XYZ file of N, CA and C in Angstrom:
531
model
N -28.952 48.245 10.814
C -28.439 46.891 10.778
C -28.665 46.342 9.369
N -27.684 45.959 8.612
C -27.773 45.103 7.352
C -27.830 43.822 7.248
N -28.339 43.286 6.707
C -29.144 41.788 6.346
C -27.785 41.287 5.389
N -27.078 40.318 5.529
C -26.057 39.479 4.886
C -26.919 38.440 3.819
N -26.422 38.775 2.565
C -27.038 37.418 1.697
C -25.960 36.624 1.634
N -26.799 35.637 1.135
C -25.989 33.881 1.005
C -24.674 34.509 0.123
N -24.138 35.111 -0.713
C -22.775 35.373 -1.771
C -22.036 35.916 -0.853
N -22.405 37.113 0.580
C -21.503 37.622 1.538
C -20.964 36.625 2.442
N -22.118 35.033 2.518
C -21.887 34.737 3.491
C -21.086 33.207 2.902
N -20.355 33.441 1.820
C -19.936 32.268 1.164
C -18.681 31.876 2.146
N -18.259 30.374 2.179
C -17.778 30.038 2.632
C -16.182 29.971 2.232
N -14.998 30.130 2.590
C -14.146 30.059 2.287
C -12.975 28.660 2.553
N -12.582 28.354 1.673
C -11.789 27.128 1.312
C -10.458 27.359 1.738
N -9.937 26.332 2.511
C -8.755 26.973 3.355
C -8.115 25.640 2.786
N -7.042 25.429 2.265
C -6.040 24.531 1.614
C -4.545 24.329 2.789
N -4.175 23.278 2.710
C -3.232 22.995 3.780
C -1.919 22.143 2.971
N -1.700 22.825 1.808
C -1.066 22.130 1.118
C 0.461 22.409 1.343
N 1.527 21.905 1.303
C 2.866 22.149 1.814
C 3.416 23.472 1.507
N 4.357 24.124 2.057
C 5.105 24.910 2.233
C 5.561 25.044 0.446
N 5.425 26.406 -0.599
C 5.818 26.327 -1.545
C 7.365 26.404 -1.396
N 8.030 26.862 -0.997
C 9.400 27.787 -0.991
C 9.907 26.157 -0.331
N 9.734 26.541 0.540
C 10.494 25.077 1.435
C 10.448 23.598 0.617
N 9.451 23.633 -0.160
C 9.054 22.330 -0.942
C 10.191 22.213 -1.972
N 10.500 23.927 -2.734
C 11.163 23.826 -4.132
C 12.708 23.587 -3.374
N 13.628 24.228 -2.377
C 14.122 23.854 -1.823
C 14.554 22.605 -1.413
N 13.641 21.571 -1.059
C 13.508 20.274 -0.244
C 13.855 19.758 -1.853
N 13.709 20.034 -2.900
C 13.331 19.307 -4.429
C 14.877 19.102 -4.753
N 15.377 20.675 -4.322
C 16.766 20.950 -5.065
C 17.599 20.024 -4.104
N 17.611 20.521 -3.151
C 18.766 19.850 -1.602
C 18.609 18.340 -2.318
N 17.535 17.342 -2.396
C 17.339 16.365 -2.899
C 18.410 16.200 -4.168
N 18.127 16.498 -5.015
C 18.809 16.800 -6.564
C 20.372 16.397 -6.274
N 20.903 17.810 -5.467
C 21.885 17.971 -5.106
C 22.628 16.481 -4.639
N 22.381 15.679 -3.223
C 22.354 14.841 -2.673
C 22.865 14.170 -3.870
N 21.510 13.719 -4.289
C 22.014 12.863 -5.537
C 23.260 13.016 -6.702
N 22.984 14.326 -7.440
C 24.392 14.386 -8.410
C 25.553 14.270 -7.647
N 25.683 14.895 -5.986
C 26.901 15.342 -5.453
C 27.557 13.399 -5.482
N 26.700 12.572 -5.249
C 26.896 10.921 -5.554
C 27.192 10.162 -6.236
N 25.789 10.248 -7.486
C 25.685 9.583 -8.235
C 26.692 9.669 -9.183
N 27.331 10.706 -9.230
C 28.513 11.140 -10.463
C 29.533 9.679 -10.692
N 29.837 9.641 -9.531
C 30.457 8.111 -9.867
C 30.214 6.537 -9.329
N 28.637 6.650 -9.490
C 28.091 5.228 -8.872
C 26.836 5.455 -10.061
N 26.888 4.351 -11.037
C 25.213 4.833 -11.898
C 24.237 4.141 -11.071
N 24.355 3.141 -10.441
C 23.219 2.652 -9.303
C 22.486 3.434 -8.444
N 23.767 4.216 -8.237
C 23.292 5.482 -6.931
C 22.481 6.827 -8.117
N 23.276 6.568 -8.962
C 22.625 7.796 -9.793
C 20.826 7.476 -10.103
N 20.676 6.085 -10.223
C 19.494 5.704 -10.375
C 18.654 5.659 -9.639
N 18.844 5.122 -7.880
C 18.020 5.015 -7.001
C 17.647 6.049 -6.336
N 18.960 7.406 -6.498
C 18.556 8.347 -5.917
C 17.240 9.524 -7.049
N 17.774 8.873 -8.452
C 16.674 9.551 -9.165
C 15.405 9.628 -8.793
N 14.945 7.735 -8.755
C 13.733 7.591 -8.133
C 13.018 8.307 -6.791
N 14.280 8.260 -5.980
C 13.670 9.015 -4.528
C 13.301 10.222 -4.986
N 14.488 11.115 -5.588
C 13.901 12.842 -6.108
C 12.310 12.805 -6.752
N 12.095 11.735 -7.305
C 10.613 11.059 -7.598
C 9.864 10.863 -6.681
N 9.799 10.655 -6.181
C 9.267 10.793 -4.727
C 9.188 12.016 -3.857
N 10.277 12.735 -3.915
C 10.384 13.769 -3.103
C 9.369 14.837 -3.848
N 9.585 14.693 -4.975
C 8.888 16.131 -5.807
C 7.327 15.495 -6.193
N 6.680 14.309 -6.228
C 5.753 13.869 -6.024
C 4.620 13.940 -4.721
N 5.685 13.350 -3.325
C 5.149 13.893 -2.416
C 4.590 15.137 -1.735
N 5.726 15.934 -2.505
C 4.965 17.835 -2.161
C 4.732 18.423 -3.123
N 4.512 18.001 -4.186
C 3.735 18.937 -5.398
C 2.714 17.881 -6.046
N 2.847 16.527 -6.299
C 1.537 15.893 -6.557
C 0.203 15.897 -5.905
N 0.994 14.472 -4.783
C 0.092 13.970 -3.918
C -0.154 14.830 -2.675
N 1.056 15.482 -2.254
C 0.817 16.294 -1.134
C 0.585 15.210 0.135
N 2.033 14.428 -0.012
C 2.062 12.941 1.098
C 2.881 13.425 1.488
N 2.655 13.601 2.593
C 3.868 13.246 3.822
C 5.198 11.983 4.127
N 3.903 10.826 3.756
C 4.683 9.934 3.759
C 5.482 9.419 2.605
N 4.967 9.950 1.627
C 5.795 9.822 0.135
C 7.023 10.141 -0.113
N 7.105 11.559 0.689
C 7.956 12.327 0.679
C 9.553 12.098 1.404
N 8.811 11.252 2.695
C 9.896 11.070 3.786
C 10.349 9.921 2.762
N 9.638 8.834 2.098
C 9.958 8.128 1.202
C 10.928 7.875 0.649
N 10.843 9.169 -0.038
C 11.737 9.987 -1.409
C 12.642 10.027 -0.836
N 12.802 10.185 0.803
C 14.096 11.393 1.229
C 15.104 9.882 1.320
N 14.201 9.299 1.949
C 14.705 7.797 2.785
C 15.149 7.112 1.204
N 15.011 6.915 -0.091
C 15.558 6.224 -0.951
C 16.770 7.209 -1.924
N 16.556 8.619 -1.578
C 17.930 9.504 -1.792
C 18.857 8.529 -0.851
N 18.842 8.833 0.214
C 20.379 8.413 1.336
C 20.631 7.076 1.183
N 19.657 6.141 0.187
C 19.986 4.477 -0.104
C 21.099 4.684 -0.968
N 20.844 5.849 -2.104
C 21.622 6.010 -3.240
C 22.699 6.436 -2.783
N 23.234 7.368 -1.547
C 23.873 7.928 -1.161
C 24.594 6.644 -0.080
N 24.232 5.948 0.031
C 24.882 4.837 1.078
C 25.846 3.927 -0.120
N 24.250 3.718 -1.303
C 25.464 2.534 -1.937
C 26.406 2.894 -3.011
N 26.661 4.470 -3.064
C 27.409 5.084 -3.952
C 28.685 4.720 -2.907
N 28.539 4.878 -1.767
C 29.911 4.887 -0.638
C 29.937 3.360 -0.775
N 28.930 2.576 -1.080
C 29.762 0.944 -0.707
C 30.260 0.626 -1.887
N 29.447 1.521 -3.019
C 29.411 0.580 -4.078
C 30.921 0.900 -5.316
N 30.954 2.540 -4.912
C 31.414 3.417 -6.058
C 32.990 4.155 -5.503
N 33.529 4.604 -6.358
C 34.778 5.546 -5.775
C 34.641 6.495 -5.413
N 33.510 6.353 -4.690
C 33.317 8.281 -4.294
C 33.424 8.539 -3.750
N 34.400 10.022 -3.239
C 35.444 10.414 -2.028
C 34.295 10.767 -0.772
N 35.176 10.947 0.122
C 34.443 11.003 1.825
C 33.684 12.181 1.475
N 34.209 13.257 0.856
C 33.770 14.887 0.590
C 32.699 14.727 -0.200
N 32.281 13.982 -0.965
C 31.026 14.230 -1.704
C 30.405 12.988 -1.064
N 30.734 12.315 0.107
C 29.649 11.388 0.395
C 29.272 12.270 1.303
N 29.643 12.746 2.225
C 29.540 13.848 3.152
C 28.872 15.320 2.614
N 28.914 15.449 1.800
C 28.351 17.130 1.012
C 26.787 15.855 0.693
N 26.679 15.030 0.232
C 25.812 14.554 -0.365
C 24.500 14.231 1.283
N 25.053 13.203 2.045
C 24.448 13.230 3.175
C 24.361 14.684 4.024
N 24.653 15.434 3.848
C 24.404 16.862 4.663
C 23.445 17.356 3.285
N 23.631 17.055 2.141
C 22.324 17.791 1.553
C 20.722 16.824 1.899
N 21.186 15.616 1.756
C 19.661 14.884 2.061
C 19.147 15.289 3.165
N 19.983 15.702 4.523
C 19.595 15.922 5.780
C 18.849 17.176 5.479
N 19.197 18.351 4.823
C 18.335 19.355 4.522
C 16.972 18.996 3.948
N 17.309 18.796 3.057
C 16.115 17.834 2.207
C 14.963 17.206 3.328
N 15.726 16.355 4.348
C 14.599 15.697 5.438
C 13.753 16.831 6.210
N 15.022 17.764 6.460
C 14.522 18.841 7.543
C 13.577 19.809 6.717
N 13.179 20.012 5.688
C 13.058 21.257 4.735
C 11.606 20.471 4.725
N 12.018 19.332 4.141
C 10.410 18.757 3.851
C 9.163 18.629 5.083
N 9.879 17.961 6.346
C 8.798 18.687 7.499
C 8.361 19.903 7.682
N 9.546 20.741 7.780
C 8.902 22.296 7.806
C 7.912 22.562 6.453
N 7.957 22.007 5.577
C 7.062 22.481 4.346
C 5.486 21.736 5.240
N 5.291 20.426 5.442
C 4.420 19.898 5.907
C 3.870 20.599 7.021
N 4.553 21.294 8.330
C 4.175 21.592 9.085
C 3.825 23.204 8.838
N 4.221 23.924 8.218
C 3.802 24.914 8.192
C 2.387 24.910 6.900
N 2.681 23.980 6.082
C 0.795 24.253 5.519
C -0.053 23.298 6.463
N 0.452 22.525 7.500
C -0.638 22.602 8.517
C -1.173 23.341 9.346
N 0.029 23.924 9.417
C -0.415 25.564 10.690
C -1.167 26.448 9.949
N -0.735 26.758 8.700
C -1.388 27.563 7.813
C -2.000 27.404 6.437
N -2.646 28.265 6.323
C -3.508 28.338 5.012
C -2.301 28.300 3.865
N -2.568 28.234 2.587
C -1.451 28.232 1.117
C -1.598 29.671 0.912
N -2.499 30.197 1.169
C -2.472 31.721 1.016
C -1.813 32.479 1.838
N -1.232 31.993 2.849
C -0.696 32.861 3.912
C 0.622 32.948 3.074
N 1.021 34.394 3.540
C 2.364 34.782 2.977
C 3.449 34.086 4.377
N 4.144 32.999 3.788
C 5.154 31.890 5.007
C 6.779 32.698 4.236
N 6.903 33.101 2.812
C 8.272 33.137 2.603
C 8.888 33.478 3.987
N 9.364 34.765 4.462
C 10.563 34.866 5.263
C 10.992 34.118 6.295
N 9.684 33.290 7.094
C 9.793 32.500 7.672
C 10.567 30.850 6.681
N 10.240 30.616 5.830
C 10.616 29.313 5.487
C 12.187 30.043 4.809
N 12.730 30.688 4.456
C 13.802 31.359 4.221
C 14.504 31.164 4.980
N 14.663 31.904 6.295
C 14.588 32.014 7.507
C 15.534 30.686 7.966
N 14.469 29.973 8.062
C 14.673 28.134 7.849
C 15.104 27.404 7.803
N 15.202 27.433 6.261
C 16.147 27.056 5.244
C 17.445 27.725 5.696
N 17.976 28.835 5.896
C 19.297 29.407 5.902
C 20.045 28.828 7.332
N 18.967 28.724 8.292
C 20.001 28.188 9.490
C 20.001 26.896 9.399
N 19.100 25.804 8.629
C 19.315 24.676 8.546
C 20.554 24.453 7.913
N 20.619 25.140 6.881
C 21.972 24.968 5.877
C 23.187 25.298 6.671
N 23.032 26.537 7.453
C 23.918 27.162 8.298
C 24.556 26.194 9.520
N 23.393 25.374 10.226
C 23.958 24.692 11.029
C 24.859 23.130 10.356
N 24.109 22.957 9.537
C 24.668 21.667 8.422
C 26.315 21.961 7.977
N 26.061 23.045 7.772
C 27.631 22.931 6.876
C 28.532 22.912 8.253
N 27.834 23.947 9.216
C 29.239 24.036 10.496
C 29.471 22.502 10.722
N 28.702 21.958 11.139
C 28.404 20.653 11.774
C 29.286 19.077 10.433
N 29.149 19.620 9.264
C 29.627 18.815 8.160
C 31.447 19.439 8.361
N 31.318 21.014 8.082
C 32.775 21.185 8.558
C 33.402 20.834 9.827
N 32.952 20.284 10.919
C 33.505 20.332 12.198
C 33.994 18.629 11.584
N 33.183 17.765 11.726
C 32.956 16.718 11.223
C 34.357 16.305 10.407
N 34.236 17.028 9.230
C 35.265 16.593 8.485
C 36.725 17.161 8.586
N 36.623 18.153 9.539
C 38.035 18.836 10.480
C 38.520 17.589 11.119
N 37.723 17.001 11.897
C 37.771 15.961 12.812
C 38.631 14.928 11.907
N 37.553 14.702 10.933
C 38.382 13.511 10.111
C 39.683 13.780 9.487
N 40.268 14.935 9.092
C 41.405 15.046 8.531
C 42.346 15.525 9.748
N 42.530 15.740 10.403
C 43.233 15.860 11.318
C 44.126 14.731 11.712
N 43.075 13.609 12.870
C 43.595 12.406 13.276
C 44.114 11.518 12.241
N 43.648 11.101 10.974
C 43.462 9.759 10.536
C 44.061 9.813 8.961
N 43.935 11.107 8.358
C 44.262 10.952 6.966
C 43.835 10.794 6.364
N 43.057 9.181 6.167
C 41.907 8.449 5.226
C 40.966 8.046 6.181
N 39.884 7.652 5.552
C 38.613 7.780 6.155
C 38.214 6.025 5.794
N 38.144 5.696 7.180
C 38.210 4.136 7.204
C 35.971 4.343 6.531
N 35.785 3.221 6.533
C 34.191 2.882 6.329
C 33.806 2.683 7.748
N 33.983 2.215 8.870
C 33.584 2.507 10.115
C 33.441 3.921 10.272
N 34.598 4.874 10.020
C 34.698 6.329 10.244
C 33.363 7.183 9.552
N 33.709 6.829 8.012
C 32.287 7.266 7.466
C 31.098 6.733 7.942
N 30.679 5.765 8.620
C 29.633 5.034 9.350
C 29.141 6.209 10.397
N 30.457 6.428 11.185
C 30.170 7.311 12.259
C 30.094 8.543 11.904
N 30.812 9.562 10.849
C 30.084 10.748 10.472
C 28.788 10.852 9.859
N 28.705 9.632 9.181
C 27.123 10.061 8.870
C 25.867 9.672 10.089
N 26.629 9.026 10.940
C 25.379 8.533 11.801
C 25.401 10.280 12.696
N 26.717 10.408 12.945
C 26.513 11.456 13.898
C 25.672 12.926 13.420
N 26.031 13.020 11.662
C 25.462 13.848 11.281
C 23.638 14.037 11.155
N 22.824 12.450 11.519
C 21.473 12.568 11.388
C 21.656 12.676 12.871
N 22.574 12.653 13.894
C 21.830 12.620 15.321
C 21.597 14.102 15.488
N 23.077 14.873 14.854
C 22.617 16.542 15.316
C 21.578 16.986 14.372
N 21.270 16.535 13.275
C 19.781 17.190 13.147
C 18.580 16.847 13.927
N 18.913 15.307 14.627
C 17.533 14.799 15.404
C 17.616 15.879 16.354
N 19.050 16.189 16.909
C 18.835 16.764 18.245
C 18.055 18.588 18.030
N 19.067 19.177 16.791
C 18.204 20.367 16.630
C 16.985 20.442 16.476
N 16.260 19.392 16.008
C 14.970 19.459 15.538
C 13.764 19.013 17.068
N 14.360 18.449 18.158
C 14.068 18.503 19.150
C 14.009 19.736 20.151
């Protein structure tokens, strides 16, 4: 039987810090959101800057949760008042709100998986994984969406865009349920 000294019996530091992969992801989808907008609203180009400030603060600074949802929540302000404010077509208000929705969804999974796990745990294929059907279900769901809209109507009243984007955060509420 061997006797353990205090250096065998050191304690190990277990870190719960967000999802790397999913985080840099959640940074870009963010980004995206924004340029796919801001291009022709500088208000939107601005407010959504700040949120990406937020977003990339919350999971690589502070490592806030709530910072983060923050960030996500003052992207889709920029992305709302580029549509009230700016000429920017249904297709990039729509590409823009289906990227923030990633962005929302990407950033929990980053949170929840460095709660489940250590930063040392190898998470890539899983947050890959992820990421690809989130995107995967987004675009079907953005293409069905905007099938819908060109079909019936032609142009896309602001009630109409009201209702694709509302419908588009309900099917992520619902997948994520």
């Amino acid at each position: 039987m061997s006797i353990q000294t205090d250096d065998e019996m050191a304690a190990v530091e277990v870190t719960h810090s967000p999802a790397r992969i999913s985080s840099a992801i959640t940074v870009g989808a963010a980004l995206v959101a924004v340029l796919s907008t801001g291009i022709f609203q500088t208000l939107a180009l601005g407010i959504g800057l700040f949120g990406v400030a937020g977003v990339a603060g919350g999971l690589f600074g502070l490592q806030s949760e709530r910072l983060t949802v923050a960030g996500v929540g003052i992207v889709f302000i920029g992305v709302i008042v580029s549509g009230a404010f700016g000429p920017t077509p249904p297709e990039f208000l729509l590409f823009g709100t289906l990227a923030n929705i990633i962005a929302f969804d990407l950033a929990n999974n980053a949170f929840s998986v460095g709660r489940q796990l250590s930063a040392e745990t190898d998470t890539n294929r899983g947050e890959v994984v992820h990421a690809a059907a989130t995107i995967a279900v987004g675009v079907v769901a953005a293409g069905l969406a905007f099938g819908i809209y060109l079909v019936p109507l032609g142009e896309l009243t602001v009630a109409g865009l009201a209702f694709l984007l509302f419908g588009a955060m309900l099917l992520v509420w619902a997948i994520r349920s």
